[in-house]
mmCIF file of C-alpha atoms and ligand atoms in Angstrom:
data_model
loop_
_atom_site.group_PDB
_atom_site.id
_atom_site.type_symbol
_atom_site.label_atom_id
_atom_site.label_comp_id
_atom_site.label_asym_id
_atom_site.label_seq_id
_atom_site.Cartn_x
_atom_site.Cartn_y
_atom_site.Cartn_z
ATOM 1 C CA MET A 1 124.712 100.376 87.842
ATOM 2 C CA ILE A 2 121.022 102.051 87.620
ATOM 3 C CA THR A 3 119.672 104.542 85.539
ATOM 4 C CA LYS A 4 118.926 108.126 86.650
ATOM 5 C CA LYS A 5 115.192 107.098 86.092
ATOM 6 C CA MET A 6 115.486 104.158 88.194
ATOM 7 C CA GLU A 7 117.401 106.072 91.051
ATOM 8 C CA ALA A 8 114.825 108.790 90.968
ATOM 9 C CA ALA A 9 111.950 106.043 91.345
ATOM 10 C CA LEU A 10 113.912 104.295 94.163
ATOM 11 C CA ASN A 11 114.311 107.719 95.952
ATOM 12 C CA GLU A 12 110.492 108.223 95.670
ATOM 13 C CA GLN A 13 110.095 104.561 96.993
ATOM 14 C CA ILE A 14 112.224 105.424 100.131
ATOM 15 C CA ASN A 15 110.109 108.580 100.806
ATOM 16 C CA LYS A 16 106.893 106.266 100.621
ATOM 17 C CA GLU A 17 108.431 103.798 103.140
ATOM 18 C CA MET A 18 109.750 106.716 105.492
ATOM 19 C CA TYR A 19 106.101 107.965 105.331
ATOM 20 C CA SER A 20 104.821 104.468 106.002
ATOM 21 C CA ALA A 21 107.077 104.514 109.292
ATOM 22 C CA TYR A 22 105.897 107.850 110.147
ATOM 23 C CA LEU A 23 102.315 106.578 109.640
ATOM 24 C CA TYR A 24 102.786 103.816 111.955
ATOM 25 C CA MET A 25 104.404 105.737 114.295
ATOM 26 C CA ALA A 26 101.610 108.214 114.501
ATOM 27 C CA MET A 27 99.302 105.103 115.095
ATOM 28 C CA SER A 28 101.158 103.746 117.760
ATOM 29 C CA ALA A 29 101.218 107.232 119.593
ATOM 30 C CA ASP A 30 97.337 107.209 119.331
ATOM 31 C CA ALA A 31 97.089 103.718 120.474
ATOM 32 C CA THR A 32 99.063 104.503 123.333
ATOM 33 C CA GLU A 33 96.610 107.586 124.056
ATOM 34 C CA LYS A 34 93.860 105.202 123.968
ATOM 35 C CA GLY A 35 95.573 102.818 126.610
ATOM 36 C CA LEU A 36 96.092 99.876 124.132
ATOM 37 C CA ASP A 37 99.488 99.258 124.890
ATOM 38 C CA GLY A 38 99.579 95.842 122.796
ATOM 39 C CA PHE A 39 98.424 97.593 119.445
ATOM 40 C CA ALA A 40 100.778 100.422 120.289
ATOM 41 C CA ARG A 41 103.709 97.945 120.419
ATOM 42 C CA TRP A 42 102.281 96.278 117.193
ATOM 43 C CA PHE A 43 102.518 99.616 115.396
ATOM 44 C CA MET A 44 105.904 100.675 116.904
ATOM 45 C CA VAL A 45 107.130 97.134 115.592
ATOM 46 C CA GLN A 46 105.791 97.978 112.141
ATOM 47 C CA TYR A 47 107.561 101.403 112.320
ATOM 48 C CA HIS A 48 110.891 99.579 112.603
ATOM 49 C CA GLU A 49 109.798 97.235 109.661
ATOM 50 C CA GLU A 50 109.120 100.294 107.672
ATOM 51 C CA MET A 51 112.529 101.933 108.581
ATOM 52 C CA PHE A 52 114.115 98.692 107.460
ATOM 53 C CA HIS A 53 112.248 98.924 104.185
ATOM 54 C CA ALA A 54 113.664 102.355 103.704
ATOM 55 C CA MET A 55 117.035 101.590 104.574
ATOM 56 C CA LYS A 56 117.521 98.471 102.594
ATOM 57 C CA LEU A 57 116.398 100.734 99.393
ATOM 58 C CA TYR A 58 118.887 103.412 100.503
ATOM 59 C CA GLN A 59 121.881 100.762 100.833
ATOM 60 C CA TYR A 60 120.830 99.366 97.558
ATOM 61 C CA VAL A 61 120.951 102.843 95.719
ATOM 62 C CA VAL A 62 124.280 103.457 97.259
ATOM 63 C CA ASP A 63 125.742 99.874 96.303
ATOM 64 C CA GLN A 64 124.570 100.632 92.674
ATOM 65 C CA ASP A 65 126.679 103.988 92.692
ATOM 66 C CA GLY A 66 123.562 106.027 92.617
ATOM 67 C CA LYS A 67 122.867 109.075 94.787
ATOM 68 C CA VAL A 68 120.096 109.017 97.739
ATOM 69 C CA THR A 69 118.045 112.213 97.626
ATOM 70 C CA LEU A 70 115.795 112.621 100.509
ATOM 71 C CA LYS A 71 112.568 114.504 100.425
ATOM 72 C CA GLY A 72 109.989 115.840 102.825
ATOM 73 C CA ILE A 73 107.915 113.322 104.516
ATOM 74 C CA LYS A 74 104.145 114.293 104.575
ATOM 75 C CA GLU A 75 102.357 114.768 108.134
ATOM 76 C CA PRO A 76 100.415 111.819 108.932
ATOM 77 C CA PRO A 77 96.848 111.742 110.592
ATOM 78 C CA ALA A 78 97.160 112.573 114.395
ATOM 79 C CA THR A 79 94.214 110.812 115.836
ATOM 80 C CA PHE A 80 92.109 107.865 114.428
ATOM 81 C CA SER A 81 88.453 106.925 115.525
ATOM 82 C CA GLY A 82 89.684 103.692 116.891
ATOM 83 C CA ILE A 83 91.688 100.350 116.109
ATOM 84 C CA GLN A 84 89.152 99.448 113.280
ATOM 85 C CA GLU A 85 90.056 102.538 111.369
ATOM 86 C CA MET A 86 93.764 102.200 111.972
ATOM 87 C CA PHE A 87 93.762 98.783 110.475
ATOM 88 C CA GLU A 88 91.657 99.715 107.620
ATOM 89 C CA SER A 89 93.854 102.501 106.863
ATOM 90 C CA THR A 90 96.754 100.335 107.367
ATOM 91 C CA LEU A 91 95.357 97.861 104.531
ATOM 92 C CA GLU A 92 94.634 100.678 102.534
ATOM 93 C CA HIS A 93 97.882 102.143 102.564
ATOM 94 C CA GLU A 94 99.663 98.718 102.034
ATOM 95 C CA GLN A 95 97.766 98.176 98.823
ATOM 96 C CA PHE A 96 98.848 101.447 97.810
ATOM 97 C CA ILE A 97 102.641 100.446 98.617
ATOM 98 C CA THR A 98 101.950 97.181 96.653
ATOM 99 C CA LYS A 99 101.067 99.028 93.733
ATOM 100 C CA SER A 100 103.914 101.150 93.983
ATOM 101 C CA ILE A 101 106.457 98.186 94.224
ATOM 102 C CA ASN A 102 104.606 96.669 91.139
ATOM 103 C CA GLU A 103 105.382 99.913 89.232
ATOM 104 C CA LEU A 104 108.794 99.675 90.236
ATOM 105 C CA VAL A 105 108.931 96.042 89.120
ATOM 106 C CA ASP A 106 107.596 97.216 85.680
ATOM 107 C CA LEU A 107 110.276 99.805 85.345
ATOM 108 C CA ALA A 108 113.027 97.260 85.891
ATOM 109 C CA ILE A 109 111.446 94.673 83.464
ATOM 110 C CA GLU A 110 111.020 97.840 80.981
ATOM 111 C CA GLU A 111 114.686 98.903 81.413
ATOM 112 C CA LYS A 112 115.935 95.257 81.212
ATOM 113 C CA ASP A 113 117.317 95.874 84.801
ATOM 114 C CA HIS A 114 117.748 92.263 86.158
ATOM 115 C CA ALA A 115 119.812 93.568 89.196
ATOM 116 C CA THR A 116 116.893 95.800 90.492
ATOM 117 C CA HIS A 117 114.300 93.335 89.354
ATOM 118 C CA ASN A 118 116.084 90.700 91.509
ATOM 119 C CA PHE A 119 116.461 92.881 94.475
ATOM 120 C CA LEU A 120 112.560 94.242 94.219
ATOM 121 C CA ASN A 121 111.469 90.535 94.420
ATOM 122 C CA TRP A 122 111.991 90.886 98.254
ATOM 123 C CA TYR A 123 109.771 93.749 98.476
ATOM 124 C CA VAL A 124 107.125 92.006 96.373
ATOM 125 C CA GLU A 125 107.031 88.855 98.683
ATOM 126 C CA GLU A 126 106.976 91.190 101.932
ATOM 127 C CA GLN A 127 103.921 93.180 100.525
ATOM 128 C CA VAL A 128 101.930 89.772 100.284
ATOM 129 C CA GLU A 129 103.062 89.507 104.176
ATOM 130 C CA GLU A 130 102.076 93.186 104.776
ATOM 131 C CA GLU A 131 98.504 92.549 103.491
ATOM 132 C CA LYS A 132 98.077 89.406 105.191
ATOM 133 C CA ASN A 133 98.938 90.759 108.458
ATOM 134 C CA ASP A 134 96.229 93.465 108.128
ATOM 135 C CA HIS A 135 93.584 91.108 106.680
ATOM 136 C CA ASP A 136 94.178 88.728 109.659
ATOM 137 C CA ILE A 137 93.807 91.277 112.307
ATOM 138 C CA LEU A 138 90.682 92.776 110.504
ATOM 139 C CA ALA A 139 89.146 89.442 110.341
ATOM 140 C CA LYS A 140 89.667 89.064 114.351
ATOM 141 C CA LEU A 141 88.290 92.758 114.807
ATOM 142 C CA ALA A 142 85.117 91.713 112.834
ATOM 143 C CA MET A 143 84.453 88.776 115.333
ATOM 144 C CA LEU A 144 84.221 91.110 118.033
ATOM 145 C CA SER A 145 80.900 92.990 118.436
ATOM 146 C CA ASP A 146 82.320 96.058 119.426
ATOM 147 C CA SER A 147 85.780 96.729 118.380
ATOM 148 C CA THR A 148 86.525 99.816 120.349
ATOM 149 C CA LYS A 149 86.224 98.587 124.034
ATOM 150 C CA GLY A 150 85.270 95.433 126.077
ATOM 151 C CA PRO A 151 87.025 92.308 127.108
ATOM 152 C CA GLY A 152 87.362 91.046 123.484
ATOM 153 C CA ILE A 153 89.449 94.182 122.664
ATOM 154 C CA TYR A 154 91.314 93.643 125.916
ATOM 155 C CA MET A 155 92.284 90.092 124.907
ATOM 156 C CA LEU A 156 93.178 90.967 121.418
ATOM 157 C CA ASP A 157 95.436 93.995 122.605
ATOM 158 C CA LYS A 158 97.234 91.352 124.720
ATOM 159 C CA GLU A 159 97.676 88.854 121.920
ATOM 160 C CA ILE A 160 98.870 91.848 119.375
ATOM 161 C CA GLY A 161 101.248 92.949 121.852
ATOM 162 C CA SER A 162 103.378 89.816 121.863
ATOM 163 C CA ARG A 163 104.605 90.864 118.398
ATOM 164 C CA ALA A 164 108.379 90.722 118.081
ATOM 165 C CA LEU A 165 110.946 92.749 116.121
ATOM 166 C CA THR A 166 112.600 90.199 113.919
ATOM 167 C CA ILE A 167 114.472 92.568 111.556
ATOM 168 C CA PRO A 168 117.685 94.573 112.384
ATOM 169 C CA SER A 169 117.081 98.154 113.566
ATOM 170 C CA ASP A 170 120.756 99.238 113.569
ATOM 171 C CA PHE A 171 121.569 100.400 110.080
ATOM 172 C CA SER A 172 125.117 101.130 110.721
ATOM 173 C CA VAL A 173 126.182 97.643 110.888
ATOM 174 C CA ASP A 174 127.594 96.505 107.516
ATOM 175 C CA GLY A 175 125.494 94.147 105.563
ATOM 176 C CA PHE A 176 122.227 94.983 107.699
ATOM 177 C CA ALA A 177 120.077 94.354 104.693
ATOM 178 C CA GLU A 178 121.395 90.879 103.841
ATOM 179 C CA GLY A 179 119.812 87.645 105.105
ATOM 180 C CA VAL A 180 116.672 88.775 106.238
ATOM 181 C CA GLU A 181 113.619 86.606 105.175
ATOM 182 C CA SER A 182 110.740 88.727 103.773
HETATM 183 FE FE1 OFO B 1 107.102 98.811 103.599
HETATM 184 O O1 OFO B 1 105.639 97.938 103.868
HETATM 185 FE FE2 OFO B 1 104.169 98.847 104.658
HETATM 186 O O2 OFO B 1 104.462 100.211 104.049
#
């Protein structure tokens, strides 16, 4: 079981992960608009990852006999000045999510809630990966003299577009949240 305070905090995190999904879907749409199909794919894969993060939390609350309460998802920006801004915003957002996960872990420790603490470790590791992905792409963008157009961005678009979805996207399958590496 989880406390009501923990239930509320996990519900908040579901909302944040849903906003992450929405934000990356908006970036995907904007990249498509700009003719950058590879980046559009990368962000759409990221959208699915965020949906998985949200649904893994959802399933955990249900498994702990808690109540999932969904709140409104705030509107993400519709346009970005370019790929550089998208990844700078992505990194900034992921750092915000990392802080939020750390606060959840703090609460689990405070409540001596070992099950939730153990569950959240997956997210702690995942956030290291999320931030690393953004740092790596920003480092590649920094190598290009003009990161909004030209052959460099064309080649990077091709490379980024090879990203594959490695997590389940059908959340109606029993046990979908298990056995996935962070
Ligand atoms: Fe769910 O990790 Fe990104 O936001």
